mmCIF file of C-alpha atoms in Angstrom:
data_model
loop_
_atom_site.group_PDB
_atom_site.id
_atom_site.type_symbol
_atom_site.label_atom_id
_atom_site.label_comp_id
_atom_site.label_asym_id
_atom_site.label_seq_id
_atom_site.Cartn_x
_atom_site.Cartn_y
_atom_site.Cartn_z
ATOM 1 C CA MET A 1 147.132 -55.805 19.676
ATOM 2 C CA MET A 2 145.888 -52.195 20.199
ATOM 3 C CA THR A 3 145.465 -50.862 23.664
ATOM 4 C CA LEU A 4 142.257 -49.223 24.708
ATOM 5 C CA ALA A 5 143.939 -45.774 24.626
ATOM 6 C CA ALA A 6 145.117 -46.438 21.042
ATOM 7 C CA ILE A 7 141.598 -47.464 19.978
ATOM 8 C CA ALA A 8 140.199 -44.328 21.575
ATOM 9 C CA THR A 9 142.795 -42.192 19.748
ATOM 10 C CA VAL A 10 141.988 -43.849 16.398
ATOM 11 C CA SER A 11 138.261 -43.410 17.017
ATOM 12 C CA THR A 12 138.783 -39.701 17.811
ATOM 13 C CA LEU A 13 140.842 -39.223 14.653
ATOM 14 C CA LEU A 14 138.253 -40.947 12.503
ATOM 15 C CA ALA A 15 135.424 -38.904 13.995
ATOM 16 C CA SER A 16 137.324 -35.627 13.526
ATOM 17 C CA SER A 17 138.187 -36.476 9.914
ATOM 18 C CA ALA A 18 134.575 -37.201 9.149
ATOM 19 C CA PHE A 19 133.636 -33.732 10.333
ATOM 20 C CA ALA A 20 136.619 -32.254 8.475
ATOM 21 C CA ASP A 21 134.885 -33.290 5.240
ATOM 22 C CA GLU A 22 131.840 -31.176 6.181
ATOM 23 C CA THR A 23 131.756 -27.861 4.337
ATOM 24 C CA GLN A 24 131.226 -24.545 6.024
ATOM 25 C CA TRP A 25 127.815 -24.280 4.412
ATOM 26 C CA GLN A 26 126.844 -27.620 5.893
ATOM 27 C CA LYS A 27 128.000 -26.483 9.336
ATOM 28 C CA ASP A 28 126.146 -23.172 9.035
ATOM 29 C CA HIS A 29 122.925 -24.735 7.676
ATOM 30 C CA PRO A 30 122.422 -28.128 9.330
ATOM 31 C CA ARG A 31 118.697 -28.274 8.824
ATOM 32 C CA ARG A 32 118.998 -27.508 5.123
ATOM 33 C CA ASP A 33 121.851 -29.960 4.825
ATOM 34 C CA GLN A 34 119.698 -32.652 6.404
ATOM 35 C CA VAL A 35 116.844 -32.034 4.006
ATOM 36 C CA ASN A 36 119.165 -31.985 1.005
ATOM 37 C CA ASP A 37 120.834 -35.205 2.172
ATOM 38 C CA ARG A 38 117.439 -36.883 2.340
ATOM 39 C CA LEU A 39 116.606 -35.629 -1.138
ATOM 40 C CA ALA A 40 119.879 -37.041 -2.496
ATOM 41 C CA ASN A 41 119.256 -40.382 -0.728
ATOM 42 C CA GLN A 42 115.790 -40.632 -2.144
ATOM 43 C CA ASN A 43 117.106 -39.998 -5.673
ATOM 44 C CA LYS A 44 119.560 -42.890 -5.242
ATOM 45 C CA ARG A 45 116.694 -45.094 -4.047
ATOM 46 C CA ILE A 46 114.574 -44.124 -7.003
ATOM 47 C CA THR A 47 117.443 -44.967 -9.390
ATOM 48 C CA LYS A 48 117.939 -48.325 -7.666
ATOM 49 C CA GLU A 49 114.289 -49.182 -7.829
ATOM 50 C CA VAL A 50 114.130 -48.392 -11.576
ATOM 51 C CA LYS A 51 117.216 -50.576 -12.208
ATOM 52 C CA GLU A 52 115.665 -53.437 -10.223
ATOM 53 C CA GLY A 53 112.356 -53.092 -12.053
ATOM 54 C CA GLU A 54 110.478 -52.226 -8.914
ATOM 55 C CA ILE A 55 109.092 -48.940 -10.364
ATOM 56 C CA THR A 56 108.643 -47.703 -13.882
ATOM 57 C CA LYS A 57 110.476 -44.748 -15.436
ATOM 58 C CA ALA A 58 107.231 -42.825 -15.352
ATOM 59 C CA GLN A 59 106.849 -43.504 -11.616
ATOM 60 C CA ALA A 60 110.431 -42.442 -11.075
ATOM 61 C CA HIS A 61 109.759 -39.228 -13.013
ATOM 62 C CA ASN A 62 106.775 -38.468 -10.739
ATOM 63 C CA LEU A 63 108.721 -39.208 -7.589
ATOM 64 C CA ARG A 64 111.596 -36.999 -8.684
ATOM 65 C CA ALA A 65 109.132 -34.197 -9.602
ATOM 66 C CA ASN A 66 107.768 -34.424 -6.071
ATOM 67 C CA ASP A 67 111.301 -34.203 -4.650
ATOM 68 C CA LYS A 68 112.034 -31.249 -6.922
ATOM 69 C CA THR A 69 108.978 -29.480 -5.566
ATOM 70 C CA ILE A 70 110.147 -30.130 -2.006
ATOM 71 C CA HIS A 71 113.627 -28.839 -2.864
ATOM 72 C CA GLY A 72 112.048 -25.659 -4.270
ATOM 73 C CA GLU A 73 110.010 -25.175 -1.096
ATOM 74 C CA GLU A 74 113.182 -25.641 0.963
ATOM 75 C CA LYS A 75 114.920 -22.904 -1.025
ATOM 76 C CA ALA A 76 111.882 -20.591 -0.790
ATOM 77 C CA MET A 77 111.666 -21.109 2.982
ATOM 78 C CA ALA A 78 115.384 -20.352 3.368
ATOM 79 C CA SER A 79 115.075 -17.168 1.345
ATOM 80 C CA GLN A 80 112.548 -15.882 3.935
ATOM 81 C CA ASP A 81 114.968 -16.476 6.870
ATOM 82 C CA HIS A 82 118.389 -15.219 5.788
ATOM 83 C CA GLY A 83 119.369 -18.576 4.167
ATOM 84 C CA HIS A 84 118.156 -20.760 7.021
ATOM 85 C CA ILE A 85 115.089 -22.896 7.615
ATOM 86 C CA THR A 86 113.317 -23.044 10.949
ATOM 87 C CA LYS A 87 112.529 -26.185 12.892
ATOM 88 C CA THR A 88 108.901 -25.816 11.825
ATOM 89 C CA ASP A 89 109.957 -25.544 8.183
ATOM 90 C CA GLN A 90 112.149 -28.644 8.498
ATOM 91 C CA LYS A 91 109.288 -30.586 10.111
ATOM 92 C CA ALA A 92 106.956 -29.661 7.212
ATOM 93 C CA LEU A 93 109.570 -30.633 4.617
ATOM 94 C CA ASN A 94 110.339 -33.921 6.471
ATOM 95 C CA GLN A 95 106.639 -34.855 6.399
ATOM 96 C CA GLN A 96 106.597 -34.348 2.652
ATOM 97 C CA LEU A 97 109.836 -36.292 2.239
ATOM 98 C CA ASN A 98 108.322 -39.099 4.346
ATOM 99 C CA GLN A 99 105.271 -39.287 2.064
ATOM 100 C CA ASN A 100 107.451 -39.442 -1.055
ATOM 101 C CA SER A 101 109.787 -41.950 0.606
ATOM 102 C CA GLN A 102 106.908 -44.345 1.351
ATOM 103 C CA ALA A 103 105.895 -44.210 -2.336
ATOM 104 C CA ILE A 104 109.385 -45.360 -3.471
ATOM 105 C CA GLY A 105 109.353 -49.035 -4.225
ATOM 106 C CA LYS A 106 105.629 -49.664 -3.650
#
């Protein structure tokens, strides 16, 4: 049986190893990383919905086109601020991501 101290040590090691997998770019650009993670997650959801027959390939194409537009906006916003996006930029992108997310699986 593990002691409380051993559990705390294991938890600390697990937490630090999770952050060790994070790239320097992800550390330097947390807002962009969050937006890009959401885009990747939505792409996985779209693929799953097509496989399950919840949406058609045409619907999936339109949803991915919307996400591609959002990704382009993210890159354009970052180019205007030395590779970063502002909180206001992230909020606008998240609102667009939310709209596209709600359309997945309808």
